[in-house]
PDB file of C-alpha atoms in Angstrom:
ATOM      1  CA  UNK W   1      84.048 122.173 113.936  1.00  0.00           C
ATOM      2  CA  UNK W   2      83.839 123.065 117.600  1.00  0.00           C
ATOM      3  CA  UNK W   3      86.893 124.334 119.570  1.00  0.00           C
ATOM      4  CA  UNK W   4      87.296 120.956 121.402  1.00  0.00           C
ATOM      5  CA  UNK W   5      87.123 119.000 118.295  1.00  0.00           C
ATOM      6  CA  UNK W   6      89.624 121.336 116.589  1.00  0.00           C
ATOM      7  CA  UNK W   7      91.844 120.938 119.490  1.00  0.00           C
ATOM      8  CA  UNK W   8      91.532 117.296 119.574  1.00  0.00           C
ATOM      9  CA  UNK W   9      92.393 116.914 115.906  1.00  0.00           C
ATOM     10  CA  UNK W  10      95.341 119.302 116.343  1.00  0.00           C
ATOM     11  CA  UNK W  11      96.791 117.213 119.193  1.00  0.00           C
ATOM     12  CA  UNK W  12      96.144 114.001 117.204  1.00  0.00           C
ATOM     13  CA  UNK W  13      98.180 115.290 114.226  1.00  0.00           C
ATOM     14  CA  UNK W  14     100.949 116.502 116.603  1.00  0.00           C
ATOM     15  CA  UNK W  15     101.000 113.134 118.447  1.00  0.00           C
ATOM     16  CA  UNK W  16     100.948 111.388 114.994  1.00  0.00           C
ATOM     17  CA  UNK W  17     103.907 113.420 113.789  1.00  0.00           C
ATOM     18  CA  UNK W  18     105.804 112.886 116.896  1.00  0.00           C
ATOM     19  CA  UNK W  19     105.313 109.039 116.680  1.00  0.00           C
ATOM     20  CA  UNK W  20     106.523 109.319 113.083  1.00  0.00           C
ATOM     21  CA  UNK W  21     109.771 110.998 114.184  1.00  0.00           C
ATOM     22  CA  UNK W  22     110.275 108.335 116.796  1.00  0.00           C
ATOM     23  CA  UNK W  23     109.595 105.501 114.453  1.00  0.00           C
ATOM     24  CA  UNK W  24     111.869 107.100 111.753  1.00  0.00           C
ATOM     25  CA  UNK W  25     114.616 107.151 114.329  1.00  0.00           C
ATOM     26  CA  UNK W  26     114.134 103.499 115.068  1.00  0.00           C
ATOM     27  CA  UNK W  27     114.038 101.924 111.639  1.00  0.00           C
ATOM     28  CA  UNK W  28     114.575 102.622 108.116  1.00  0.00           C
ATOM     29  CA  UNK W  29     111.964 100.076 106.987  1.00  0.00           C
ATOM     30  CA  UNK W  30     108.515 101.194 105.895  1.00  0.00           C
ATOM     31  CA  UNK W  31     106.063 101.042 108.685  1.00  0.00           C
ATOM     32  CA  UNK W  32     103.106 100.629 106.295  1.00  0.00           C
ATOM     33  CA  UNK W  33     103.307  98.850 102.936  1.00  0.00           C
ATOM     34  CA  UNK W  34     101.309 101.731 101.268  1.00  0.00           C
ATOM     35  CA  UNK W  35      99.531 105.084 101.909  1.00  0.00           C
ATOM     36  CA  UNK W  36      96.256 105.881 100.412  1.00  0.00           C
ATOM     37  CA  UNK W  37      94.727 109.367 100.576  1.00  0.00           C
ATOM     38  CA  UNK W  38      91.148 110.390 100.025  1.00  0.00           C
ATOM     39  CA  UNK W  39      89.469 113.784 100.586  1.00  0.00           C
ATOM     40  CA  UNK W  40      89.831 117.426  99.345  1.00  0.00           C
ATOM     41  CA  UNK W  41      92.047 120.240  98.858  1.00  0.00           C
ATOM     42  CA  UNK W  42      94.249 119.821 101.867  1.00  0.00           C
ATOM     43  CA  UNK W  43      95.554 116.376 100.695  1.00  0.00           C
ATOM     44  CA  UNK W  44      95.161 116.626  96.921  1.00  0.00           C
ATOM     45  CA  UNK W  45      98.593 115.965  95.558  1.00  0.00           C
ATOM     46  CA  UNK W  46      97.864 116.877  91.936  1.00  0.00           C
ATOM     47  CA  UNK W  47      94.697 115.028  90.808  1.00  0.00           C
ATOM     48  CA  UNK W  48      93.098 118.469  89.675  1.00  0.00           C
ATOM     49  CA  UNK W  49      95.767 118.750  87.058  1.00  0.00           C
ATOM     50  CA  UNK W  50      94.129 116.358  84.753  1.00  0.00           C
ATOM     51  CA  UNK W  51      90.399 116.769  84.164  1.00  0.00           C
ATOM     52  CA  UNK W  52      90.405 119.989  81.882  1.00  0.00           C
ATOM     53  CA  UNK W  53      87.151 121.180  83.229  1.00  0.00           C
ATOM     54  CA  UNK W  54      88.247 121.652  86.843  1.00  0.00           C
ATOM     55  CA  UNK W  55      88.586 125.268  87.947  1.00  0.00           C
ATOM     56  CA  UNK W  56      90.854 124.783  90.915  1.00  0.00           C
ATOM     57  CA  UNK W  57      94.468 123.971  90.003  1.00  0.00           C
ATOM     58  CA  UNK W  58      97.846 124.532  91.756  1.00  0.00           C
ATOM     59  CA  UNK W  59      99.931 124.732  88.715  1.00  0.00           C
ATOM     60  CA  UNK W  60     101.341 128.183  89.077  1.00  0.00           C
ATOM     61  CA  UNK W  61     103.616 130.235  91.386  1.00  0.00           C
ATOM     62  CA  UNK W  62     103.823 130.435  94.432  1.00  0.00           C
ATOM     63  CA  UNK W  63     102.713 126.753  94.713  1.00  0.00           C
ATOM     64  CA  UNK W  64     105.753 124.369  94.872  1.00  0.00           C
ATOM     65  CA  UNK W  65     108.314 127.182  95.443  1.00  0.00           C
ATOM     66  CA  UNK W  66     109.903 125.199  98.310  1.00  0.00           C
ATOM     67  CA  UNK W  67     109.964 121.755  96.623  1.00  0.00           C
ATOM     68  CA  UNK W  68     113.439 120.566  95.337  1.00  0.00           C
ATOM     69  CA  UNK W  69     112.823 121.662  91.789  1.00  0.00           C
ATOM     70  CA  UNK W  70     110.835 124.838  92.816  1.00  0.00           C
ATOM     71  CA  UNK W  71     107.900 123.825  90.472  1.00  0.00           C
ATOM     72  CA  UNK W  72     104.249 123.687  91.046  1.00  0.00           C
ATOM     73  CA  UNK W  73     103.010 119.969  91.092  1.00  0.00           C
ATOM     74  CA  UNK W  74      99.281 120.459  91.783  1.00  0.00           C
ATOM     75  CA  UNK W  75      99.612 120.586  95.481  1.00  0.00           C
ATOM     76  CA  UNK W  76      97.893 123.583  97.048  1.00  0.00           C
ATOM     77  CA  UNK W  77     101.037 124.398  99.185  1.00  0.00           C
ATOM     78  CA  UNK W  78     104.436 125.889  98.808  1.00  0.00           C
ATOM     79  CA  UNK W  79     105.968 122.491  99.341  1.00  0.00           C
ATOM     80  CA  UNK W  80     104.873 119.040 100.747  1.00  0.00           C
ATOM     81  CA  UNK W  81     101.418 118.238 102.000  1.00  0.00           C
ATOM     82  CA  UNK W  82     100.437 116.187 105.087  1.00  0.00           C
ATOM     83  CA  UNK W  83     100.216 113.014 103.015  1.00  0.00           C
ATOM     84  CA  UNK W  84     103.824 113.525 101.751  1.00  0.00           C
ATOM     85  CA  UNK W  85     105.151 114.158 105.257  1.00  0.00           C
ATOM     86  CA  UNK W  86     103.395 111.162 106.560  1.00  0.00           C
ATOM     87  CA  UNK W  87     104.824 109.083 103.760  1.00  0.00           C
ATOM     88  CA  UNK W  88     108.287 110.298 104.323  1.00  0.00           C
ATOM     89  CA  UNK W  89     108.155 109.887 108.045  1.00  0.00           C
ATOM     90  CA  UNK W  90     106.956 106.383 107.833  1.00  0.00           C
ATOM     91  CA  UNK W  91     109.716 105.592 105.257  1.00  0.00           C
ATOM     92  CA  UNK W  92     107.140 104.638 102.603  1.00  0.00           C
ATOM     93  CA  UNK W  93     108.360 107.238 100.003  1.00  0.00           C
ATOM     94  CA  UNK W  94     109.005 111.093  99.678  1.00  0.00           C
ATOM     95  CA  UNK W  95     105.976 112.109  97.639  1.00  0.00           C
ATOM     96  CA  UNK W  96     102.511 110.617  97.301  1.00  0.00           C
ATOM     97  CA  UNK W  97     101.552 110.767  93.518  1.00  0.00           C
ATOM     98  CA  UNK W  98      98.038 111.625  92.288  1.00  0.00           C
ATOM     99  CA  UNK W  99      96.169 108.520  91.047  1.00  0.00           C
ATOM    100  CA  UNK W 100      95.208 110.423  87.854  1.00  0.00           C
ATOM    101  CA  UNK W 101      98.806 111.217  87.060  1.00  0.00           C
ATOM    102  CA  UNK W 102      99.516 109.473  83.556  1.00  0.00           C
ATOM    103  CA  UNK W 103     102.105 106.824  83.433  1.00  0.00           C
ATOM    104  CA  UNK W 104     102.422 105.909  87.110  1.00  0.00           C
ATOM    105  CA  UNK W 105     104.965 103.358  87.783  1.00  0.00           C
ATOM    106  CA  UNK W 106     104.106  99.782  89.235  1.00  0.00           C
ATOM    107  CA  UNK W 107     106.197 100.801  92.100  1.00  0.00           C
ATOM    108  CA  UNK W 108     104.107 104.047  92.716  1.00  0.00           C
ATOM    109  CA  UNK W 109     100.822 101.970  92.591  1.00  0.00           C
ATOM    110  CA  UNK W 110     102.214  99.440  95.086  1.00  0.00           C
ATOM    111  CA  UNK W 111     103.197 102.064  97.649  1.00  0.00           C
ATOM    112  CA  UNK W 112     100.038 104.053  97.390  1.00  0.00           C
ATOM    113  CA  UNK W 113      98.451 106.948  95.756  1.00  0.00           C
ATOM    114  CA  UNK W 114      96.294 109.831  96.285  1.00  0.00           C
ATOM    115  CA  UNK W 115      92.523 110.025  95.204  1.00  0.00           C
ATOM    116  CA  UNK W 116      91.521 113.384  96.659  1.00  0.00           C
ATOM    117  CA  UNK W 117      90.560 116.415  94.640  1.00  0.00           C
ATOM    118  CA  UNK W 118      90.812 120.133  95.565  1.00  0.00           C
ATOM    119  CA  UNK W 119      87.342 121.584  95.944  1.00  0.00           C
ATOM    120  CA  UNK W 120      85.587 118.427  96.540  1.00  0.00           C
ATOM    121  CA  UNK W 121      83.247 117.895  99.475  1.00  0.00           C
ATOM    122  CA  UNK W 122      81.107 115.366 101.130  1.00  0.00           C
ATOM    123  CA  UNK W 123      78.284 117.621 100.424  1.00  0.00           C
ATOM    124  CA  UNK W 124      77.756 116.907  96.646  1.00  0.00           C
ATOM    125  CA  UNK W 125      76.899 120.853  96.250  1.00  0.00           C
ATOM    126  CA  UNK W 126      80.552 121.430  97.098  1.00  0.00           C
ATOM    127  CA  UNK W 127      81.931 119.520  94.281  1.00  0.00           C
ATOM    128  CA  UNK W 128      79.290 121.165  91.889  1.00  0.00           C
ATOM    129  CA  UNK W 129      80.311 124.706  92.868  1.00  0.00           C
ATOM    130  CA  UNK W 130      84.078 123.964  92.132  1.00  0.00           C
ATOM    131  CA  UNK W 131      83.649 121.346  89.376  1.00  0.00           C
ATOM    132  CA  UNK W 132      85.987 119.049  91.399  1.00  0.00           C
ATOM    133  CA  UNK W 133      86.023 115.305  91.201  1.00  0.00           C
ATOM    134  CA  UNK W 134      83.297 114.514  93.696  1.00  0.00           C
ATOM    135  CA  UNK W 135      84.144 112.615  96.897  1.00  0.00           C
ATOM    136  CA  UNK W 136      81.555 110.090  96.011  1.00  0.00           C
ATOM    137  CA  UNK W 137      83.563 109.216  92.859  1.00  0.00           C
ATOM    138  CA  UNK W 138      86.686 108.390  94.847  1.00  0.00           C
ATOM    139  CA  UNK W 139      85.545 104.703  95.791  1.00  0.00           C
ATOM    140  CA  UNK W 140      85.279 104.129  92.083  1.00  0.00           C
ATOM    141  CA  UNK W 141      88.879 105.515  91.618  1.00  0.00           C
ATOM    142  CA  UNK W 142      89.878 103.254  94.418  1.00  0.00           C
ATOM    143  CA  UNK W 143      88.316 100.162  92.500  1.00  0.00           C
ATOM    144  CA  UNK W 144      90.446 101.001  89.419  1.00  0.00           C
ATOM    145  CA  UNK W 145      93.423 101.249  91.785  1.00  0.00           C
ATOM    146  CA  UNK W 146      92.888  97.788  93.267  1.00  0.00           C
ATOM    147  CA  UNK W 147      92.339  96.351  89.831  1.00  0.00           C
ATOM    148  CA  UNK W 148      95.706  97.549  88.794  1.00  0.00           C
ATOM    149  CA  UNK W 149      97.479  96.604  92.131  1.00  0.00           C
ATOM    150  CA  UNK W 150      96.218  93.034  91.633  1.00  0.00           C
ATOM    151  CA  UNK W 151      97.380  92.912  88.247  1.00  0.00           C
ATOM    152  CA  UNK W 152     100.928  93.934  89.432  1.00  0.00           C
ATOM    153  CA  UNK W 153     101.278  91.867  92.654  1.00  0.00           C
ATOM    154  CA  UNK W 154      98.435  89.285  92.570  1.00  0.00           C
ATOM    155  CA  UNK W 155      95.305  88.925  94.385  1.00  0.00           C
ATOM    156  CA  UNK W 156      96.717  87.752  97.755  1.00  0.00           C
ATOM    157  CA  UNK W 157      99.525  90.347  97.950  1.00  0.00           C
ATOM    158  CA  UNK W 158      97.068  93.153  96.985  1.00  0.00           C
ATOM    159  CA  UNK W 159      94.824  91.990  99.870  1.00  0.00           C
ATOM    160  CA  UNK W 160      97.742  92.145 102.306  1.00  0.00           C
ATOM    161  CA  UNK W 161      98.706  95.586 101.073  1.00  0.00           C
ATOM    162  CA  UNK W 162      95.363  97.015 101.444  1.00  0.00           C
ATOM    163  CA  UNK W 163      94.704  95.526 104.816  1.00  0.00           C
ATOM    164  CA  UNK W 164      97.874  97.000 106.197  1.00  0.00           C
ATOM    165  CA  UNK W 165      97.878 100.408 104.269  1.00  0.00           C
ATOM    166  CA  UNK W 166      97.806 103.645 106.217  1.00  0.00           C
ATOM    167  CA  UNK W 167      94.581 105.363 104.963  1.00  0.00           C
ATOM    168  CA  UNK W 168      94.146 109.240 105.315  1.00  0.00           C
ATOM    169  CA  UNK W 169      90.776 110.864 104.878  1.00  0.00           C
ATOM    170  CA  UNK W 170      90.370 114.554 104.821  1.00  0.00           C
ATOM    171  CA  UNK W 171      86.819 115.957 105.457  1.00  0.00           C
ATOM    172  CA  UNK W 172      84.936 119.120 105.959  1.00  0.00           C
ATOM    173  CA  UNK W 173      87.296 121.818 104.690  1.00  0.00           C
ATOM    174  CA  UNK W 174      85.685 122.614 101.398  1.00  0.00           C
ATOM    175  CA  UNK W 175      82.069 121.878 102.553  1.00  0.00           C
ATOM    176  CA  UNK W 176      82.468 124.686 104.914  1.00  0.00           C
ATOM    177  CA  UNK W 177      84.780 127.249 103.145  1.00  0.00           C
ATOM    178  CA  UNK W 178      83.449 126.910  99.624  1.00  0.00           C
ATOM    179  CA  UNK W 179      79.907 126.010 100.499  1.00  0.00           C
ATOM    180  CA  UNK W 180      78.336 126.643 103.819  1.00  0.00           C
ATOM    181  CA  UNK W 181      80.155 130.169 104.346  1.00  0.00           C
ATOM    182  CA  UNK W 182      80.000 131.092 100.546  1.00  0.00           C
ATOM    183  CA  UNK W 183      76.799 129.867  99.163  1.00  0.00           C
ATOM    184  CA  UNK W 184      73.745 130.867 101.016  1.00  0.00           C
ATOM    185  CA  UNK W 185      71.501 127.685 100.132  1.00  0.00           C
ATOM    186  CA  UNK W 186      72.902 125.420 102.844  1.00  0.00           C
ATOM    187  CA  UNK W 187      72.850 128.275 105.486  1.00  0.00           C
ATOM    188  CA  UNK W 188      69.057 128.495 104.734  1.00  0.00           C
ATOM    189  CA  UNK W 189      68.556 124.821 105.122  1.00  0.00           C
ATOM    190  CA  UNK W 190      70.845 124.602 108.190  1.00  0.00           C
ATOM    191  CA  UNK W 191      70.570 127.817 110.210  1.00  0.00           C
ATOM    192  CA  UNK W 192      72.882 126.471 113.070  1.00  0.00           C
ATOM    193  CA  UNK W 193      76.218 125.307 111.959  1.00  0.00           C
ATOM    194  CA  UNK W 194      75.999 122.388 114.466  1.00  0.00           C
ATOM    195  CA  UNK W 195      73.234 120.770 112.206  1.00  0.00           C
ATOM    196  CA  UNK W 196      75.431 121.231 109.127  1.00  0.00           C
ATOM    197  CA  UNK W 197      78.221 119.547 111.033  1.00  0.00           C
ATOM    198  CA  UNK W 198      75.991 116.567 111.729  1.00  0.00           C
ATOM    199  CA  UNK W 199      74.828 116.484 108.062  1.00  0.00           C
ATOM    200  CA  UNK W 200      78.616 116.318 106.928  1.00  0.00           C
ATOM    201  CA  UNK W 201      79.443 113.568 109.457  1.00  0.00           C
ATOM    202  CA  UNK W 202      76.584 111.461 108.072  1.00  0.00           C
ATOM    203  CA  UNK W 203      77.927 111.863 104.695  1.00  0.00           C
ATOM    204  CA  UNK W 204      81.598 111.139 105.885  1.00  0.00           C
ATOM    205  CA  UNK W 205      80.264 107.915 107.686  1.00  0.00           C
ATOM    206  CA  UNK W 206      78.402 106.844 104.504  1.00  0.00           C
ATOM    207  CA  UNK W 207      81.623 107.377 102.628  1.00  0.00           C
ATOM    208  CA  UNK W 208      83.637 105.178 104.921  1.00  0.00           C
ATOM    209  CA  UNK W 209      81.017 102.460 104.753  1.00  0.00           C
ATOM    210  CA  UNK W 210      81.268 102.377 101.019  1.00  0.00           C
ATOM    211  CA  UNK W 211      84.979 102.345 101.151  1.00  0.00           C
ATOM    212  CA  UNK W 212      84.857  99.123 103.542  1.00  0.00           C
ATOM    213  CA  UNK W 213      82.187  97.534 101.243  1.00  0.00           C
ATOM    214  CA  UNK W 214      84.389  98.123  98.260  1.00  0.00           C
ATOM    215  CA  UNK W 215      87.277  96.367  99.942  1.00  0.00           C
ATOM    216  CA  UNK W 216      85.110  93.643 101.109  1.00  0.00           C
ATOM    217  CA  UNK W 217      83.579  93.049  97.731  1.00  0.00           C
ATOM    218  CA  UNK W 218      86.707  93.096  95.679  1.00  0.00           C
ATOM    219  CA  UNK W 219      89.361  91.824  97.968  1.00  0.00           C
ATOM    220  CA  UNK W 220      87.635  89.176  99.876  1.00  0.00           C
ATOM    221  CA  UNK W 221      86.643  87.422  96.637  1.00  0.00           C
ATOM    222  CA  UNK W 222      90.147  86.022  96.865  1.00  0.00           C
ATOM    223  CA  UNK W 223      89.493  84.587 100.279  1.00  0.00           C
ATOM    224  CA  UNK W 224      85.904  84.598 101.843  1.00  0.00           C
ATOM    225  CA  UNK W 225      87.392  84.401 105.300  1.00  0.00           C
ATOM    226  CA  UNK W 226      89.680  87.497 104.912  1.00  0.00           C
ATOM    227  CA  UNK W 227      89.035  90.508 107.248  1.00  0.00           C
ATOM    228  CA  UNK W 228      89.378  93.771 105.822  1.00  0.00           C
ATOM    229  CA  UNK W 229      90.633  96.477 107.975  1.00  0.00           C
ATOM    230  CA  UNK W 230      91.959 100.077 107.590  1.00  0.00           C
ATOM    231  CA  UNK W 231      94.766 101.703 109.561  1.00  0.00           C
ATOM    232  CA  UNK W 232      93.598 105.099 109.104  1.00  0.00           C
ATOM    233  CA  UNK W 233      93.954 108.695 110.484  1.00  0.00           C
TER     234      UNK W 233
END
């Protein structure tokens, strides 16, 4: 990522968090009905805990040492991740659970979950090297989520929740750290990093298109005139 893009992203996050603080001071009501998280290590709240074959797991010290119970939860952090911080600041909930967590309550489903997997990438080779849940599989997980959401609140309310949810997509971290800079294959294909950046951006664009198509196909079946929109960051 170029310096200008990195600075823009950093300023965006800072502005978003400042807006969260201002909003939190003005209301105690959730500003979004749910939060939905897609992506990689930076936003995985614990999905990697469950598939047995996954190598990357944050289930040991020092992960989680600053959480209330001081236990590792699968987050690659000493405490909360950005999804948890956003969810708390927007008064949705304190922690965003991983979708693969067994026995998720109906309330957790209604207010949103995380589909991200640490080690995953938009380049399929990133997920192969880490044995993470591929990003390309996350829309399938999302379809399962929508099916359960509809069984809890009904088709109409599910469409309303999805239409107004805050959607966070993390991209690029593992594709560069675990793939481009670590495994020589992609560097041979893309001698200039800008070319690999464009490759990842195209994969990200395709992922977002699949997500919109998924919503359109599943949710708009309830109402052919409904408009699916994501409030994402």
